[in-house]
Coordinates of C-alpha atoms in Angstrom, one line a residue:
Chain A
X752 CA -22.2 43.1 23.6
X753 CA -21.2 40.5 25.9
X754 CA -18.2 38.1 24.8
X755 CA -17.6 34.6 25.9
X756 CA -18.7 33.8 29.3
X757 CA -17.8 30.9 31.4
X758 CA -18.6 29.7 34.7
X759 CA -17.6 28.8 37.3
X760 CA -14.8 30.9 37.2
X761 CA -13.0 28.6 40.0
X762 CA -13.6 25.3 41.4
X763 CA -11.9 22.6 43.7
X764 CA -12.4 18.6 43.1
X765 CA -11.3 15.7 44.6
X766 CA -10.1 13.0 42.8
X767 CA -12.3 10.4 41.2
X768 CA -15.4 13.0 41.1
X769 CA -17.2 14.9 38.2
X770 CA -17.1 18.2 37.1
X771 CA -19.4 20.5 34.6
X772 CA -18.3 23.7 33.0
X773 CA -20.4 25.9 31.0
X774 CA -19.9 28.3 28.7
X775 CA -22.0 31.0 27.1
X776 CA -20.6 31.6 23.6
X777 CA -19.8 35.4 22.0
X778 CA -23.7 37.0 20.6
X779 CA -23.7 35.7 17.1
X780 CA -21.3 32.6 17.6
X781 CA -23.0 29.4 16.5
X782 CA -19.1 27.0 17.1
X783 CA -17.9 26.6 20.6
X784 CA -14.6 24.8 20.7
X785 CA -13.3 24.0 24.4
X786 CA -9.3 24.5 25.6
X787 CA -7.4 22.7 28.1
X788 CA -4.9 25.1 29.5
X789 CA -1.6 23.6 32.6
X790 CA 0.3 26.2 34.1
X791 CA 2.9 27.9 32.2
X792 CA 1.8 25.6 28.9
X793 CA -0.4 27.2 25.6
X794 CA -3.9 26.0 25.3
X795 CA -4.6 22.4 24.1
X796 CA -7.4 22.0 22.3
X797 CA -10.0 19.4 23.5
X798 CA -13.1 19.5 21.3
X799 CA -15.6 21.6 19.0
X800 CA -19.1 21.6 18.8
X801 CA -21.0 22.8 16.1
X802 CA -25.0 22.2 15.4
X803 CA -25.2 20.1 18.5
X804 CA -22.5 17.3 17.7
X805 CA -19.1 16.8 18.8
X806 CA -17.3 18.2 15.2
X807 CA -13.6 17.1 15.9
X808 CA -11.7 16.2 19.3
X809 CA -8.5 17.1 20.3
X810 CA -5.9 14.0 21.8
X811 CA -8.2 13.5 24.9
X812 CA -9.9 10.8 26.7
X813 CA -13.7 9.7 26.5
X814 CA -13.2 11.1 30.5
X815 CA -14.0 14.0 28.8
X816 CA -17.0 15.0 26.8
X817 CA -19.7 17.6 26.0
X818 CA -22.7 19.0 24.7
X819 CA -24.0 21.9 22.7
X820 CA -27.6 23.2 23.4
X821 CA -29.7 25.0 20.6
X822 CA -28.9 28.3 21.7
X823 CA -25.4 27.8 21.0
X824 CA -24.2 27.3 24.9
X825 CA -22.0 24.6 25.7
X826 CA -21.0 22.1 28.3
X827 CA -17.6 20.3 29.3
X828 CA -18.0 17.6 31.7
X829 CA -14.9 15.7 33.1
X830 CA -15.4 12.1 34.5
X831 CA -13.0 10.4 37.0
X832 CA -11.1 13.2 37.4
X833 CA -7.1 12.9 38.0
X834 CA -4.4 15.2 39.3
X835 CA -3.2 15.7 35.8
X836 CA -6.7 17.4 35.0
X837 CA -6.1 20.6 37.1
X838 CA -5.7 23.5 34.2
X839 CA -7.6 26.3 33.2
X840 CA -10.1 25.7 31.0
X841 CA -11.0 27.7 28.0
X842 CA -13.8 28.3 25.9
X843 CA -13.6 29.8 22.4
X844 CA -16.7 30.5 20.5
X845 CA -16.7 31.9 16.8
X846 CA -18.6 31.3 13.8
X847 CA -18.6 28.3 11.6
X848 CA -14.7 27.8 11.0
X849 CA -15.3 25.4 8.1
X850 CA -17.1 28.4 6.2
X851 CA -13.8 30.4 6.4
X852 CA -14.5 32.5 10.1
X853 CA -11.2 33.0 11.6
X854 CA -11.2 34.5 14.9
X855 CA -11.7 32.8 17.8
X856 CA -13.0 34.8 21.0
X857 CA -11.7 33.0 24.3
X858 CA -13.6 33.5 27.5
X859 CA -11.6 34.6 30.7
X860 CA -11.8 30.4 31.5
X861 CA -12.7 28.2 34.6
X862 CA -9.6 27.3 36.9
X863 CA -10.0 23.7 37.8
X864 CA -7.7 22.3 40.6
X865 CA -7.8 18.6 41.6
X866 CA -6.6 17.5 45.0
Chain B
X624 CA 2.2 15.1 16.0
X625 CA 1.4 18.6 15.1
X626 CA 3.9 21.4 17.0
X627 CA 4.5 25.0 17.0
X628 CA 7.4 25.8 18.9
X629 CA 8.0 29.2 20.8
X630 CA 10.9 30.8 22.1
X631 CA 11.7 32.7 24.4
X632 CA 10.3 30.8 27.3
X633 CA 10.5 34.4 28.9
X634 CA 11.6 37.5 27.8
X635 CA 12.5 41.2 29.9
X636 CA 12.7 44.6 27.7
X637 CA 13.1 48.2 28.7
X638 CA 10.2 50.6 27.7
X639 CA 10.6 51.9 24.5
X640 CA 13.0 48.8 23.1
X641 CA 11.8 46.0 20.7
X642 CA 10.7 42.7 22.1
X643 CA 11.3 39.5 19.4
X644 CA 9.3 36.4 19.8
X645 CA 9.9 33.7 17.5
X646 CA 8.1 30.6 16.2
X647 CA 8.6 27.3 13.8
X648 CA 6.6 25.0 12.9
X649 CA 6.4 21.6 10.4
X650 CA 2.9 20.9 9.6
X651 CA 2.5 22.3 5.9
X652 CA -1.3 21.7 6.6
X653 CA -1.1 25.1 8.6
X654 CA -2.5 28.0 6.9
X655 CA -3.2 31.1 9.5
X656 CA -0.9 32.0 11.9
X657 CA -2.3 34.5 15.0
X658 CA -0.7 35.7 17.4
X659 CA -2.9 35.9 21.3
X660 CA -1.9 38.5 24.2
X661 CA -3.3 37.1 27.6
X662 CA -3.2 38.5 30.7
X663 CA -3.3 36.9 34.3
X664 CA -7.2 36.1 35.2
X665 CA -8.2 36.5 31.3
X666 CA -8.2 34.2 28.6
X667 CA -6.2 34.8 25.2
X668 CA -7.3 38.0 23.2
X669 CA -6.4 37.5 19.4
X670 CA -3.3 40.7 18.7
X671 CA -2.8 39.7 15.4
X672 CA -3.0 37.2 12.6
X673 CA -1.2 36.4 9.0
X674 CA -1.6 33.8 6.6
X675 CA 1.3 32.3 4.6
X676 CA 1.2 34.2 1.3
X677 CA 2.3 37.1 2.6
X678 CA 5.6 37.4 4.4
X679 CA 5.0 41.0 6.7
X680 CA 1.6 42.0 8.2
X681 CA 1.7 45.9 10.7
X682 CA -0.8 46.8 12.9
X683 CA 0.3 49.7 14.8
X684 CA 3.6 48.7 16.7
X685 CA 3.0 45.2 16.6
X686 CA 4.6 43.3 13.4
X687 CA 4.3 39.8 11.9
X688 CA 7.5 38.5 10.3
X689 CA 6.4 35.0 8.9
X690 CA 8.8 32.8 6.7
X691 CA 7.5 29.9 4.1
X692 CA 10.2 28.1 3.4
X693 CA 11.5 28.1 6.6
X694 CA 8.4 27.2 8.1
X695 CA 9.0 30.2 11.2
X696 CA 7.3 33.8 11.8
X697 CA 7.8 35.8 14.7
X698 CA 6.2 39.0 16.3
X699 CA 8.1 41.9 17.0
X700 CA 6.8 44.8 19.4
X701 CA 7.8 48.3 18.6
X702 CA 8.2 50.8 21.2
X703 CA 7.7 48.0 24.0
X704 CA 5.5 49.8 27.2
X705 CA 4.6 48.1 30.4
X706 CA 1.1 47.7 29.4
X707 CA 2.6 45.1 27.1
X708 CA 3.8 43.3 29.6
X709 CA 1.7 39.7 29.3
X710 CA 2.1 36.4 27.9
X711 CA 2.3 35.9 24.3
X712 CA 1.0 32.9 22.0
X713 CA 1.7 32.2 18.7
X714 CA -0.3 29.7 17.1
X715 CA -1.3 27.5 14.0
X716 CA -4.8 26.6 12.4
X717 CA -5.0 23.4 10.8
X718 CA -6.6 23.7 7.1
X719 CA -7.4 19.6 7.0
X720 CA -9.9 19.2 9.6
X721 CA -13.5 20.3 9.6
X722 CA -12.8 22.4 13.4
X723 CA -9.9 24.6 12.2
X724 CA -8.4 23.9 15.3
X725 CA -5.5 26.2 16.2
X726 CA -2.2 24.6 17.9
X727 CA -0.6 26.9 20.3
X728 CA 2.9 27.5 21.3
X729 CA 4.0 27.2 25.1
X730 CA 4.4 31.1 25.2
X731 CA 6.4 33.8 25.9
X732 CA 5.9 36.1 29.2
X733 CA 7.0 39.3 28.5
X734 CA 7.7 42.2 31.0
X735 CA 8.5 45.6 30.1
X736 CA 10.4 47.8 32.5
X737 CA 9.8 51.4 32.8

């Protein structure tokens, strides 16, 4: 049973440009929520989307934003990217936390650096 | 704004000792408490969780403290080995909104020494 998967696993941007992540959520999962990870810092939740819509986001700008396809996988896309955006980027999938789910399986991420 | 805060930063234990990582936090709103191993190249792996009616959760040699009115839990590692050597979250899940969304601590590398 594969878990969470996420690509690409690395990537390098330059400032000002665009960026897409995907993620493949955990068989069974129907709630991806996306993490924002710096160096050395816990993860930072970003946003969670459950039955295609955007279901609560995190203290981040419109920059960033997503989507949910009907088989569950997910997108983050990061406009105008800055310095400050370089992190590793997680995504969690589980199943519907409103219904009472708990556990949340993290992928192994996507390392973004911006130069 | 919402915080959990961790300590230590980083911490170094001899195989066989116990490692202590503690946590506080202030948002009443809170109600489950995991803790997540990680590992370099790999993202957090859920260790073990509590909620806040009960004060001691064991699994194995791994041991949830957590503390109500003083709004603080910690984890405690029996019988430390070097495989435990990673980095440690604690974390919070907020009950009010509709995403559950956990708030993490900054974390707590741990090496064990053979």
């Amino acid at each position: 049973d594969a878990g969470v998967t996420q690509s690409p696993t690395h990537l390098i941007k330059t400032r000002g440009q665009q960026v897409t992540l995907r993620c493949s959520p955990k068989s069974g999962h129907d709630t991806v929520s996306w993490y924002q990870q710096a160096l050395g810092q816990g993860p930072q939740f970003i946003f969670q989307y459950y039955e295609e819509e955007e279901r609560q986001r995190g203290n981040f700008p419109d920059r960033f934003s997503g989507h949910q396809y009907p088989n569950y996988s997910s997108e983050l896309n990061v406009n105008a990217l800055l310095l400050g955006d370089s992190a590793l980027y997680l995504c969690a999938s589980s199943l519907d936390p409103a219904s009472g789910a708990n556990v949340l399986t993290f992928g192994a991420g996507s390392r973004l650096t911006v130069l | 704004q919402q915080q959990v805060k961790q300590s230590p930063q980083s911490l170094i234990v001899q195989k066989g000792g116990i490692s202590i990582i503690n946590c506080a936090y202030e948002n009443t709103a809170f109600d489950y408490f995991p803790w997540y191993q990680q590992f370099p190249g790999k993202g957090p792996a859920l260790l073990i969780a509590i909620r806040p009616d009960v004060s001691e959760k064991k699994e194995g040699r791994f041991t949830i403290s957590f503390n109500k009115s003083a709004k603080q839990f910690s984890l405690h590692i029996m019988d430390s080995q070097p495989g435990d050597s990673a980095t440690y979250f604690c974390a919070a899940r907020d009950a009010t909104g509709s995403a559950r969304q956990l708030t993490f601590g900054s974390g707590t590398q741990l090496t064990v020494l053979p």
